Amino acid sequence: MNHNPSPMSWETADVHRYEQSIALKIPGYSHMHDLMERLLSASFANNNDIHILVAGAGGGKEIALLGSRHASWTLTGVDPSQPMLQLAEKRVAEAGIGSRVKLQSVTVEELPEDIVYDGATSMLMLHFLQGMEAKRTFLTSLAARLKPGAPLIIAAVNADLRSPAHPIMMQAWKDHMLSVGVLPEEWERFAASLGRESDPISSEEMTQLLTECGFSHITRYFGAFWVEGYYAIRN
């Protein structure tokens, strides 16, 4: 068994394996995305002329889901990882929604500031931003590109690595992963990545950070071990 797994890079990662394994690693992964879509749908009620920003669009799961369920919505997806974006392009083409989707290999901070969106998603990417300042810059830039009152659905690994609950949570998560077919070496790589390739923050820090960056009415809508999903509104 490899007890010192090599760091993961989004530029060299096996993106197809990532897509297959992430759904096994996170209990309720598809449910988390389904709830994301339902929250956005409820947010806009009878308004069909909607433009959604998908921050961290690599893989294309959110774009394909939203585009397939809402034929009048347009979607802009951004992701600095070219391999992940290529996978998103493939998924968009398979869903037949290419005419309503724009994919860009940029960060949110690099988007034009004069274009604002009706809503946004950021699924499982915040914990990959290293340091609180990088997270703050990302969320502040995201808020600046949303209309007042726009919903944000954000999911991330939120963990207090110093908490006495941490080893218990990790053992339970390991038991889950191995029981559904995640390989032991994949678990080892994932466990070693927390606090190294990823930089999770606690639930309390997440709520405070969203508030500081211009969001309110922050409501937790999903939880599975250290993975949490939140609904928030741009002030």
PDB file of C-alpha atoms in Angstrom, residues 126-127 129 131-132 135-136 139 156-162 198-210 226 228 230:
ATOM      1  CA  LEU A 126     -13.490  26.013  -2.642  1.00  0.00           C
ATOM      2  CA  HIS A 127     -11.394  23.593  -0.591  1.00  0.00           C
ATOM      3  CA  LEU A 129      -8.041  27.115  -3.027  1.00  0.00           C
ATOM      4  CA  GLY A 131      -5.357  29.921   2.140  1.00  0.00           C
ATOM      5  CA  MET A 132      -8.164  32.105   3.415  1.00  0.00           C
ATOM      6  CA  LYS A 135     -10.933  31.825  -0.840  1.00  0.00           C
ATOM      7  CA  ARG A 136     -11.940  35.380   0.076  1.00  0.00           C
ATOM      8  CA  LEU A 139     -15.980  34.572  -3.211  1.00  0.00           C
ATOM      9  CA  ALA A 156     -17.137  22.063  -0.322  1.00  0.00           C
ATOM     10  CA  VAL A 157     -15.211  19.833   2.035  1.00  0.00           C
ATOM     11  CA  ASN A 158     -15.576  21.704   5.317  1.00  0.00           C
ATOM     12  CA  ALA A 159     -13.458  20.097   7.997  1.00  0.00           C
ATOM     13  CA  ASP A 160     -11.833  21.155  11.239  1.00  0.00           C
ATOM     14  CA  LEU A 161      -8.696  19.037  11.020  1.00  0.00           C
ATOM     15  CA  ARG A 162      -7.922  19.709  14.701  1.00  0.00           C
ATOM     16  CA  SER A 198      -6.744  20.780  -0.360  1.00  0.00           C
ATOM     17  CA  ASP A 199      -7.300  23.384   2.332  1.00  0.00           C
ATOM     18  CA  PRO A 200     -10.664  22.781   4.022  1.00  0.00           C
ATOM     19  CA  ILE A 201     -12.149  25.197   6.525  1.00  0.00           C
ATOM     20  CA  SER A 202     -14.712  24.548   9.241  1.00  0.00           C
ATOM     21  CA  SER A 203     -18.455  25.034   8.864  1.00  0.00           C
ATOM     22  CA  GLU A 204     -18.269  28.088  11.109  1.00  0.00           C
ATOM     23  CA  GLU A 205     -15.479  29.610   9.014  1.00  0.00           C
ATOM     24  CA  MET A 206     -17.448  28.878   5.843  1.00  0.00           C
ATOM     25  CA  THR A 207     -20.502  30.757   7.098  1.00  0.00           C
ATOM     26  CA  GLN A 208     -18.397  33.677   8.302  1.00  0.00           C
ATOM     27  CA  LEU A 209     -16.472  33.841   5.034  1.00  0.00           C
ATOM     28  CA  LEU A 210     -19.630  33.887   2.921  1.00  0.00           C
ATOM     29  CA  TRP A 226     -17.112  16.502   5.828  1.00  0.00           C
ATOM     30  CA  GLU A 228     -21.442  20.324   2.987  1.00  0.00           C
ATOM     31  CA  TYR A 230     -25.001  25.758   1.281  1.00  0.00           C
TER      32      TYR A 230
END
